[in-house]
mmCIF file of C-alpha atoms in Angstrom:
data_model
loop_
_atom_site.group_PDB
_atom_site.id
_atom_site.type_symbol
_atom_site.label_atom_id
_atom_site.label_comp_id
_atom_site.label_asym_id
_atom_site.label_seq_id
_atom_site.Cartn_x
_atom_site.Cartn_y
_atom_site.Cartn_z
ATOM 1 C CA UNK A 1 1.866 -26.383 -2.304
ATOM 2 C CA UNK A 2 2.269 -25.214 -5.891
ATOM 3 C CA UNK A 3 -0.662 -27.277 -7.168
ATOM 4 C CA UNK A 4 -2.971 -26.082 -4.391
ATOM 5 C CA UNK A 5 -2.123 -22.419 -4.991
ATOM 6 C CA UNK A 6 -2.602 -22.905 -8.726
ATOM 7 C CA UNK A 7 -6.094 -24.322 -8.094
ATOM 8 C CA UNK A 8 -7.013 -21.418 -5.791
ATOM 9 C CA UNK A 9 -5.973 -18.832 -8.377
ATOM 10 C CA UNK A 10 -7.586 -20.588 -11.320
ATOM 11 C CA UNK A 11 -10.892 -20.778 -9.459
ATOM 12 C CA UNK A 12 -10.584 -17.102 -8.515
ATOM 13 C CA UNK A 13 -9.955 -16.182 -12.142
ATOM 14 C CA UNK A 14 -12.888 -18.297 -13.326
ATOM 15 C CA UNK A 15 -15.425 -17.419 -10.626
ATOM 16 C CA UNK A 16 -14.355 -14.284 -8.740
ATOM 17 C CA UNK A 17 -13.209 -11.795 -11.412
ATOM 18 C CA UNK A 18 -9.534 -12.087 -10.474
ATOM 19 C CA UNK A 19 -7.432 -10.273 -13.059
ATOM 20 C CA UNK A 20 -3.858 -9.685 -12.040
ATOM 21 C CA UNK A 21 -0.836 -11.585 -10.786
ATOM 22 C CA UNK A 22 0.081 -13.870 -7.919
ATOM 23 C CA UNK A 23 3.598 -14.559 -6.631
ATOM 24 C CA UNK A 24 4.530 -16.909 -3.816
ATOM 25 C CA UNK A 25 8.260 -17.114 -3.099
ATOM 26 C CA UNK A 26 10.097 -18.965 -0.322
ATOM 27 C CA UNK A 27 13.716 -18.000 0.252
ATOM 28 C CA UNK A 28 15.138 -17.930 -3.291
ATOM 29 C CA UNK A 29 12.601 -20.369 -4.716
ATOM 30 C CA UNK A 30 9.591 -19.181 -6.703
ATOM 31 C CA UNK A 31 6.768 -21.515 -5.678
ATOM 32 C CA UNK A 32 4.139 -19.929 -7.906
ATOM 33 C CA UNK A 33 4.122 -16.973 -10.285
ATOM 34 C CA UNK A 34 1.283 -16.543 -12.743
ATOM 35 C CA UNK A 35 -0.750 -13.746 -14.345
ATOM 36 C CA UNK A 36 -4.448 -13.827 -15.185
ATOM 37 C CA UNK A 37 -6.927 -11.670 -17.062
ATOM 38 C CA UNK A 38 -6.433 -8.588 -19.163
ATOM 39 C CA UNK A 39 -4.158 -5.585 -18.780
ATOM 40 C CA UNK A 40 -6.205 -3.786 -21.454
ATOM 41 C CA UNK A 41 -9.762 -4.984 -21.980
ATOM 42 C CA UNK A 42 -10.363 -2.977 -25.148
ATOM 43 C CA UNK A 43 -7.542 -4.615 -27.094
ATOM 44 C CA UNK A 44 -7.652 -7.852 -25.055
ATOM 45 C CA UNK A 45 -4.016 -7.548 -24.006
ATOM 46 C CA UNK A 46 -3.234 -10.179 -21.392
ATOM 47 C CA UNK A 47 -1.598 -9.490 -18.051
ATOM 48 C CA UNK A 48 1.910 -10.939 -17.783
ATOM 49 C CA UNK A 49 4.164 -11.603 -14.818
ATOM 50 C CA UNK A 50 6.185 -8.578 -15.974
ATOM 51 C CA UNK A 51 3.098 -6.302 -15.942
ATOM 52 C CA UNK A 52 3.094 -3.379 -13.528
ATOM 53 C CA UNK A 53 0.066 -2.807 -11.306
ATOM 54 C CA UNK A 54 -1.199 0.075 -9.194
ATOM 55 C CA UNK A 55 -0.461 -0.910 -5.586
ATOM 56 C CA UNK A 56 -2.946 1.476 -3.903
ATOM 57 C CA UNK A 57 -2.087 1.723 -0.184
ATOM 58 C CA UNK A 58 0.818 -0.729 -0.341
ATOM 59 C CA UNK A 59 2.652 2.443 -1.402
ATOM 60 C CA UNK A 60 2.570 3.527 2.252
ATOM 61 C CA UNK A 61 5.389 1.059 2.874
ATOM 62 C CA UNK A 62 7.691 2.971 0.526
ATOM 63 C CA UNK A 63 6.863 6.153 2.419
ATOM 64 C CA UNK A 64 7.613 4.449 5.743
ATOM 65 C CA UNK A 65 11.014 3.287 4.470
ATOM 66 C CA UNK A 66 11.848 6.801 3.257
ATOM 67 C CA UNK A 67 10.908 8.191 6.669
ATOM 68 C CA UNK A 68 13.147 5.704 8.468
ATOM 69 C CA UNK A 69 16.044 6.569 6.162
ATOM 70 C CA UNK A 70 15.701 10.230 7.116
ATOM 71 C CA UNK A 71 15.385 9.365 10.817
ATOM 72 C CA UNK A 72 18.674 7.463 10.485
ATOM 73 C CA UNK A 73 20.235 10.605 8.998
ATOM 74 C CA UNK A 74 19.053 12.674 11.946
ATOM 75 C CA UNK A 75 16.894 14.997 9.820
ATOM 76 C CA UNK A 76 14.010 14.421 12.243
ATOM 77 C CA UNK A 77 12.951 11.812 14.796
ATOM 78 C CA UNK A 78 9.970 9.558 15.416
ATOM 79 C CA UNK A 79 8.965 11.987 18.184
ATOM 80 C CA UNK A 80 9.288 15.097 15.977
ATOM 81 C CA UNK A 81 6.175 17.284 15.995
ATOM 82 C CA UNK A 82 5.026 17.296 12.390
ATOM 83 C CA UNK A 83 3.312 20.635 11.850
ATOM 84 C CA UNK A 84 6.052 22.759 13.480
ATOM 85 C CA UNK A 85 8.597 20.865 11.362
ATOM 86 C CA UNK A 86 6.560 21.719 8.264
ATOM 87 C CA UNK A 87 6.206 25.308 9.523
ATOM 88 C CA UNK A 88 2.437 25.172 9.092
ATOM 89 C CA UNK A 89 0.222 26.849 11.676
ATOM 90 C CA UNK A 90 -2.791 27.454 9.439
ATOM 91 C CA UNK A 91 -4.517 24.061 9.803
ATOM 92 C CA UNK A 92 -6.614 22.177 12.357
ATOM 93 C CA UNK A 93 -3.901 19.562 12.806
ATOM 94 C CA UNK A 94 -2.566 19.495 16.363
ATOM 95 C CA UNK A 95 1.038 20.463 16.990
ATOM 96 C CA UNK A 96 1.175 17.366 19.224
ATOM 97 C CA UNK A 97 0.979 15.021 16.215
ATOM 98 C CA UNK A 98 4.317 13.244 15.790
ATOM 99 C CA UNK A 99 5.908 11.087 13.106
ATOM 100 C CA UNK A 100 5.179 8.017 15.250
ATOM 101 C CA UNK A 101 1.469 8.894 15.358
ATOM 102 C CA UNK A 102 1.309 9.219 11.581
ATOM 103 C CA UNK A 103 3.156 5.942 10.921
ATOM 104 C CA UNK A 104 0.923 3.938 13.288
ATOM 105 C CA UNK A 105 -2.482 5.512 12.463
ATOM 106 C CA UNK A 106 -2.793 7.002 15.944
ATOM 107 C CA UNK A 107 -2.667 10.697 14.973
ATOM 108 C CA UNK A 108 -6.411 11.339 15.131
ATOM 109 C CA UNK A 109 -6.223 13.794 12.223
ATOM 110 C CA UNK A 110 -9.129 13.987 9.802
ATOM 111 C CA UNK A 111 -8.887 12.024 6.567
ATOM 112 C CA UNK A 112 -9.943 13.332 3.167
ATOM 113 C CA UNK A 113 -12.422 10.446 2.921
ATOM 114 C CA UNK A 114 -13.051 8.579 6.168
ATOM 115 C CA UNK A 115 -13.281 5.040 4.827
ATOM 116 C CA UNK A 116 -13.891 3.571 8.278
ATOM 117 C CA UNK A 117 -17.005 5.751 8.466
ATOM 118 C CA UNK A 118 -18.134 4.545 5.045
ATOM 119 C CA UNK A 119 -17.214 7.655 3.041
ATOM 120 C CA UNK A 120 -16.559 7.059 -0.656
ATOM 121 C CA UNK A 121 -13.202 8.374 -1.874
ATOM 122 C CA UNK A 122 -14.487 8.803 -5.422
ATOM 123 C CA UNK A 123 -17.049 11.371 -4.245
ATOM 124 C CA UNK A 124 -14.217 13.813 -3.501
ATOM 125 C CA UNK A 125 -13.950 14.353 -7.236
ATOM 126 C CA UNK A 126 -17.563 15.051 -8.121
ATOM 127 C CA UNK A 127 -16.981 18.811 -8.037
ATOM 128 C CA UNK A 128 -13.173 18.897 -8.256
ATOM 129 C CA UNK A 129 -11.229 17.346 -11.153
ATOM 130 C CA UNK A 130 -9.113 14.473 -9.923
ATOM 131 C CA UNK A 131 -6.336 15.406 -12.336
ATOM 132 C CA UNK A 132 -5.791 18.665 -10.405
ATOM 133 C CA UNK A 133 -4.218 16.644 -7.551
ATOM 134 C CA UNK A 134 -0.690 15.944 -8.775
ATOM 135 C CA UNK A 135 1.571 17.188 -5.967
ATOM 136 C CA UNK A 136 1.740 16.235 -2.309
ATOM 137 C CA UNK A 137 0.841 19.789 -1.287
ATOM 138 C CA UNK A 138 -2.345 19.645 -3.379
ATOM 139 C CA UNK A 139 -3.870 17.078 -0.988
ATOM 140 C CA UNK A 140 -3.819 19.434 2.028
ATOM 141 C CA UNK A 141 -7.106 21.292 1.392
ATOM 142 C CA UNK A 142 -8.939 17.965 1.373
ATOM 143 C CA UNK A 143 -8.213 17.166 5.043
ATOM 144 C CA UNK A 144 -6.059 19.721 6.904
ATOM 145 C CA UNK A 145 -8.933 22.074 7.750
ATOM 146 C CA UNK A 146 -11.315 19.407 9.048
ATOM 147 C CA UNK A 147 -11.804 18.785 12.759
ATOM 148 C CA UNK A 148 -9.678 15.968 14.219
ATOM 149 C CA UNK A 149 -11.304 12.669 15.156
ATOM 150 C CA UNK A 150 -9.460 12.250 18.482
ATOM 151 C CA UNK A 151 -6.410 13.724 20.259
ATOM 152 C CA UNK A 152 -3.047 12.351 19.095
ATOM 153 C CA UNK A 153 -2.252 8.997 20.678
ATOM 154 C CA UNK A 154 -5.759 8.545 22.109
ATOM 155 C CA UNK A 155 -7.072 6.077 19.562
ATOM 156 C CA UNK A 156 -6.376 4.047 16.439
ATOM 157 C CA UNK A 157 -8.013 4.821 13.089
ATOM 158 C CA UNK A 158 -6.681 4.016 9.650
ATOM 159 C CA UNK A 159 -5.740 7.261 7.925
ATOM 160 C CA UNK A 160 -4.544 7.824 4.368
ATOM 161 C CA UNK A 161 -3.667 11.487 4.784
ATOM 162 C CA UNK A 162 -1.303 10.733 7.657
ATOM 163 C CA UNK A 163 1.027 9.472 4.940
ATOM 164 C CA UNK A 164 0.467 12.611 2.869
ATOM 165 C CA UNK A 165 1.920 14.552 5.811
ATOM 166 C CA UNK A 166 4.833 12.109 5.957
ATOM 167 C CA UNK A 167 5.387 12.775 2.255
ATOM 168 C CA UNK A 168 5.514 16.498 2.952
ATOM 169 C CA UNK A 169 8.113 15.849 5.656
ATOM 170 C CA UNK A 170 10.225 13.919 3.153
ATOM 171 C CA UNK A 171 10.013 16.841 0.731
ATOM 172 C CA UNK A 172 10.817 19.409 3.437
ATOM 173 C CA UNK A 173 13.795 17.461 4.758
ATOM 174 C CA UNK A 174 15.353 16.544 1.404
ATOM 175 C CA UNK A 175 14.353 19.321 -0.992
ATOM 176 C CA UNK A 176 13.224 16.623 -3.428
ATOM 177 C CA UNK A 177 9.714 15.883 -4.648
ATOM 178 C CA UNK A 178 8.346 12.797 -2.895
ATOM 179 C CA UNK A 179 8.266 10.649 -6.016
ATOM 180 C CA UNK A 180 11.829 11.564 -6.984
ATOM 181 C CA UNK A 181 13.129 10.708 -3.525
ATOM 182 C CA UNK A 182 11.413 7.314 -3.501
ATOM 183 C CA UNK A 183 12.608 6.495 -7.013
ATOM 184 C CA UNK A 184 16.207 7.302 -6.053
ATOM 185 C CA UNK A 185 16.405 5.957 -2.519
ATOM 186 C CA UNK A 186 13.855 3.134 -2.381
ATOM 187 C CA UNK A 187 13.167 1.713 -5.843
ATOM 188 C CA UNK A 188 16.673 2.017 -7.299
ATOM 189 C CA UNK A 189 18.451 1.132 -4.081
ATOM 190 C CA UNK A 190 16.359 -2.011 -3.611
ATOM 191 C CA UNK A 191 16.709 -3.101 -7.251
ATOM 192 C CA UNK A 192 12.990 -2.760 -7.984
ATOM 193 C CA UNK A 193 13.512 -2.442 -11.729
ATOM 194 C CA UNK A 194 9.835 -2.211 -12.674
ATOM 195 C CA UNK A 195 8.763 0.206 -9.942
ATOM 196 C CA UNK A 196 7.715 3.765 -10.745
ATOM 197 C CA UNK A 197 4.897 6.274 -10.376
ATOM 198 C CA UNK A 198 3.119 5.826 -13.705
ATOM 199 C CA UNK A 199 0.441 8.453 -14.324
ATOM 200 C CA UNK A 200 -2.914 7.184 -15.563
ATOM 201 C CA UNK A 201 -2.961 9.935 -18.183
ATOM 202 C CA UNK A 202 0.535 9.055 -19.397
ATOM 203 C CA UNK A 203 1.816 6.403 -21.784
ATOM 204 C CA UNK A 204 3.796 3.639 -20.058
ATOM 205 C CA UNK A 205 4.932 0.215 -21.217
ATOM 206 C CA UNK A 206 3.619 -2.943 -19.589
ATOM 207 C CA UNK A 207 1.173 -1.182 -17.269
ATOM 208 C CA UNK A 208 -2.227 -2.657 -16.417
ATOM 209 C CA UNK A 209 -5.284 -0.418 -16.656
ATOM 210 C CA UNK A 210 -7.735 -0.472 -13.742
ATOM 211 C CA UNK A 211 -11.391 -1.416 -14.214
ATOM 212 C CA UNK A 212 -14.426 -0.782 -12.023
ATOM 213 C CA UNK A 213 -17.150 -3.372 -11.880
ATOM 214 C CA UNK A 214 -20.746 -2.340 -12.550
ATOM 215 C CA UNK A 215 -24.134 -3.915 -13.195
ATOM 216 C CA UNK A 216 -25.778 -3.697 -16.621
ATOM 217 C CA UNK A 217 -29.482 -3.186 -17.143
ATOM 218 C CA UNK A 218 -29.936 -6.882 -17.839
ATOM 219 C CA UNK A 219 -28.168 -7.798 -14.620
ATOM 220 C CA UNK A 220 -24.861 -8.614 -16.284
ATOM 221 C CA UNK A 221 -21.456 -7.154 -15.484
ATOM 222 C CA UNK A 222 -20.024 -3.973 -16.976
ATOM 223 C CA UNK A 223 -16.468 -2.656 -16.693
ATOM 224 C CA UNK A 224 -15.368 0.979 -16.823
ATOM 225 C CA UNK A 225 -11.914 2.507 -16.486
ATOM 226 C CA UNK A 226 -11.054 3.987 -13.084
ATOM 227 C CA UNK A 227 -9.347 7.076 -14.506
ATOM 228 C CA UNK A 228 -11.724 9.522 -12.771
ATOM 229 C CA UNK A 229 -11.807 7.735 -9.411
ATOM 230 C CA UNK A 230 -8.677 9.162 -7.741
ATOM 231 C CA UNK A 231 -5.636 11.336 -8.521
ATOM 232 C CA UNK A 232 -3.878 10.313 -11.728
ATOM 233 C CA UNK A 233 -0.428 9.648 -10.290
ATOM 234 C CA UNK A 234 0.845 7.955 -7.151
ATOM 235 C CA UNK A 235 1.365 9.883 -3.934
ATOM 236 C CA UNK A 236 2.731 9.113 -0.440
ATOM 237 C CA UNK A 237 -0.455 7.271 0.541
ATOM 238 C CA UNK A 238 -1.063 5.233 -2.596
ATOM 239 C CA UNK A 239 -0.681 4.600 -6.288
ATOM 240 C CA UNK A 240 2.906 3.497 -6.962
ATOM 241 C CA UNK A 241 3.118 1.016 -9.835
ATOM 242 C CA UNK A 242 5.187 -2.157 -9.512
ATOM 243 C CA UNK A 243 5.490 -5.779 -10.553
ATOM 244 C CA UNK A 244 4.929 -8.611 -8.105
ATOM 245 C CA UNK A 245 8.653 -9.390 -8.223
ATOM 246 C CA UNK A 246 9.373 -5.776 -7.234
ATOM 247 C CA UNK A 247 7.422 -6.247 -4.003
ATOM 248 C CA UNK A 248 9.293 -9.421 -3.125
ATOM 249 C CA UNK A 249 12.560 -7.616 -3.905
ATOM 250 C CA UNK A 250 11.465 -4.767 -1.632
ATOM 251 C CA UNK A 251 10.804 -7.017 1.374
ATOM 252 C CA UNK A 252 14.066 -8.888 0.942
ATOM 253 C CA UNK A 253 15.992 -5.608 0.592
ATOM 254 C CA UNK A 254 14.651 -4.555 3.997
ATOM 255 C CA UNK A 255 15.634 -7.921 5.467
ATOM 256 C CA UNK A 256 19.151 -7.590 4.069
ATOM 257 C CA UNK A 257 19.565 -4.046 5.487
ATOM 258 C CA UNK A 258 19.923 -2.639 1.960
ATOM 259 C CA UNK A 259 17.322 0.104 2.442
ATOM 260 C CA UNK A 260 17.746 0.826 6.150
ATOM 261 C CA UNK A 261 20.138 -0.209 8.892
ATOM 262 C CA UNK A 262 19.564 -3.098 11.280
ATOM 263 C CA UNK A 263 17.995 -0.939 13.993
ATOM 264 C CA UNK A 264 15.498 0.562 11.539
ATOM 265 C CA UNK A 265 14.753 -2.863 10.083
ATOM 266 C CA UNK A 266 13.943 -4.152 13.547
ATOM 267 C CA UNK A 267 11.707 -1.128 14.154
ATOM 268 C CA UNK A 268 9.880 -1.723 10.862
ATOM 269 C CA UNK A 269 9.351 -5.430 11.514
ATOM 270 C CA UNK A 270 7.679 -5.050 14.886
ATOM 271 C CA UNK A 271 4.113 -4.090 15.881
ATOM 272 C CA UNK A 272 3.311 -1.151 18.145
ATOM 273 C CA UNK A 273 -0.433 -0.599 18.453
ATOM 274 C CA UNK A 274 -3.375 -2.974 18.702
ATOM 275 C CA UNK A 275 -5.764 -2.218 15.844
ATOM 276 C CA UNK A 276 -8.349 -4.911 16.630
ATOM 277 C CA UNK A 277 -8.847 -8.522 17.557
ATOM 278 C CA UNK A 278 -9.888 -10.938 14.841
ATOM 279 C CA UNK A 279 -10.999 -14.241 16.286
ATOM 280 C CA UNK A 280 -8.045 -15.714 18.144
ATOM 281 C CA UNK A 281 -5.593 -13.448 16.334
ATOM 282 C CA UNK A 282 -4.469 -9.915 17.080
ATOM 283 C CA UNK A 283 -4.113 -7.347 14.310
ATOM 284 C CA UNK A 284 -1.578 -4.639 15.100
ATOM 285 C CA UNK A 285 -0.164 -1.569 13.380
ATOM 286 C CA UNK A 286 3.511 -0.913 12.878
ATOM 287 C CA UNK A 287 5.308 1.653 10.767
ATOM 288 C CA UNK A 288 3.234 1.247 7.601
ATOM 289 C CA UNK A 289 3.284 -2.522 7.965
ATOM 290 C CA UNK A 290 0.455 -4.364 9.694
ATOM 291 C CA UNK A 291 0.864 -7.547 11.739
ATOM 292 C CA UNK A 292 -1.117 -10.683 12.493
ATOM 293 C CA UNK A 293 -0.136 -12.262 15.810
ATOM 294 C CA UNK A 294 -1.121 -15.254 17.903
ATOM 295 C CA UNK A 295 -2.578 -14.666 21.397
ATOM 296 C CA UNK A 296 0.970 -15.345 22.646
ATOM 297 C CA UNK A 297 2.278 -12.451 20.496
ATOM 298 C CA UNK A 298 4.115 -14.583 17.948
ATOM 299 C CA UNK A 299 4.110 -12.840 14.561
ATOM 300 C CA UNK A 300 2.333 -14.970 11.962
ATOM 301 C CA UNK A 301 2.432 -12.476 9.108
ATOM 302 C CA UNK A 302 3.724 -9.002 8.279
ATOM 303 C CA UNK A 303 1.532 -7.473 5.615
ATOM 304 C CA UNK A 304 -0.010 -4.486 3.887
ATOM 305 C CA UNK A 305 -3.014 -4.372 1.608
ATOM 306 C CA UNK A 306 -4.562 -1.724 -0.583
ATOM 307 C CA UNK A 307 -7.692 -1.099 -2.569
ATOM 308 C CA UNK A 308 -9.170 1.597 -4.759
ATOM 309 C CA UNK A 309 -11.803 1.538 -7.447
ATOM 310 C CA UNK A 310 -10.499 -0.979 -9.972
ATOM 311 C CA UNK A 311 -7.389 -1.841 -7.918
ATOM 312 C CA UNK A 312 -6.651 -4.314 -5.134
ATOM 313 C CA UNK A 313 -3.497 -5.804 -3.709
ATOM 314 C CA UNK A 314 -1.901 -7.616 -0.788
ATOM 315 C CA UNK A 315 1.740 -8.073 0.176
ATOM 316 C CA UNK A 316 2.344 -10.578 2.977
ATOM 317 C CA UNK A 317 5.556 -11.903 4.489
ATOM 318 C CA UNK A 318 5.608 -14.970 6.724
ATOM 319 C CA UNK A 319 8.800 -14.742 8.799
ATOM 320 C CA UNK A 320 8.803 -18.337 10.099
ATOM 321 C CA UNK A 321 9.219 -19.719 6.571
ATOM 322 C CA UNK A 322 10.768 -16.672 4.857
ATOM 323 C CA UNK A 323 7.861 -16.670 2.391
ATOM 324 C CA UNK A 324 6.258 -13.793 0.523
ATOM 325 C CA UNK A 325 2.729 -13.993 -0.865
ATOM 326 C CA UNK A 326 1.720 -11.240 -3.270
ATOM 327 C CA UNK A 327 -1.564 -10.571 -5.060
ATOM 328 C CA UNK A 328 -2.087 -7.583 -7.351
ATOM 329 C CA UNK A 329 -5.367 -7.067 -9.221
ATOM 330 C CA UNK A 330 -6.351 -4.528 -11.873
ATOM 331 C CA UNK A 331 -10.113 -4.771 -11.583
ATOM 332 C CA UNK A 332 -12.587 -4.878 -8.714
ATOM 333 C CA UNK A 333 -12.004 -8.189 -6.982
ATOM 334 C CA UNK A 334 -12.041 -9.308 -3.363
ATOM 335 C CA UNK A 335 -8.434 -10.394 -3.079
ATOM 336 C CA UNK A 336 -8.697 -10.865 0.696
ATOM 337 C CA UNK A 337 -10.545 -14.252 0.627
ATOM 338 C CA UNK A 338 -8.102 -15.438 -2.037
ATOM 339 C CA UNK A 339 -5.197 -14.366 0.133
ATOM 340 C CA UNK A 340 -6.598 -16.178 3.173
ATOM 341 C CA UNK A 341 -6.743 -19.424 1.210
ATOM 342 C CA UNK A 342 -3.147 -18.981 0.027
ATOM 343 C CA UNK A 343 -2.070 -18.065 3.554
ATOM 344 C CA UNK A 344 -3.543 -21.301 4.879
ATOM 345 C CA UNK A 345 -1.555 -23.282 2.304
ATOM 346 C CA UNK A 346 1.664 -21.410 3.103
ATOM 347 C CA UNK A 347 1.299 -21.859 6.859
ATOM 348 C CA UNK A 348 0.680 -25.595 6.497
ATOM 349 C CA UNK A 349 3.649 -26.193 4.196
#
């Protein structure tokens, strides 16, 4: 298995612009852990297995864990109506939207950039400086006053800003800023020693820069930094910075009931809503996590991916073999085909 995964990653690095890290770990055994490419192209600083990467939407999992912790404490429930809890009646978000709807992408609220409709997130910052979006509250004007897409519970549509609202609930319930709560109660509690919210305009050790791919006049490839493509620091829907080992540690902390109790762990590791069919497999949404199932409803993989300009990543857990497969990239790269090849190796082993 190790040799096959090594060949897949080397080919991806040579032919498909993969720059980042791959970790495959079964139980306590590291099957494969290797970094490729450059963390800083200007000074040709190589990525290392200790390098931290922007996780994009994988961050939603940390938000989901925080929510379940607060549900356990009785500060609100999965059926709590979100906008009354936040004491906001000045938006177009329905008072019928619940925590469950937000976690499972069934809320129907408008997104700031509707990626399923082909809208480009970067275009939000043509007329507004991206560095002005540094707090959870600052995201609200970008989506809260847009018409909903469907009534709550009457459809399924991936939604980034659903997790912004969940972040606001965390802040309202705890009195802490979202990032501070997650640092204290998710990262530290799990033992994710490299995890943080590193700002792109800050100075941080062992952090990979993100690079957008472009086409030069002669048809060659150009690379530019992604510093103007989205807000400069992670938020409830994306942008936390971690190592690959941190993500494995995170999954295994959930399994061991370190972050949440057994009932919450069971709720997190089960699917709730059919997102779509993909060949003979079903893709379903859970609480932040997504699930691949057989037609007989056996869970093949529990996963979450993420992508922004210059950033891509996938975290997958295969429960039958207690295996994690993690890919984090710091430049435009289609990590999904790479992941599918690794998945095939893992499932055969």
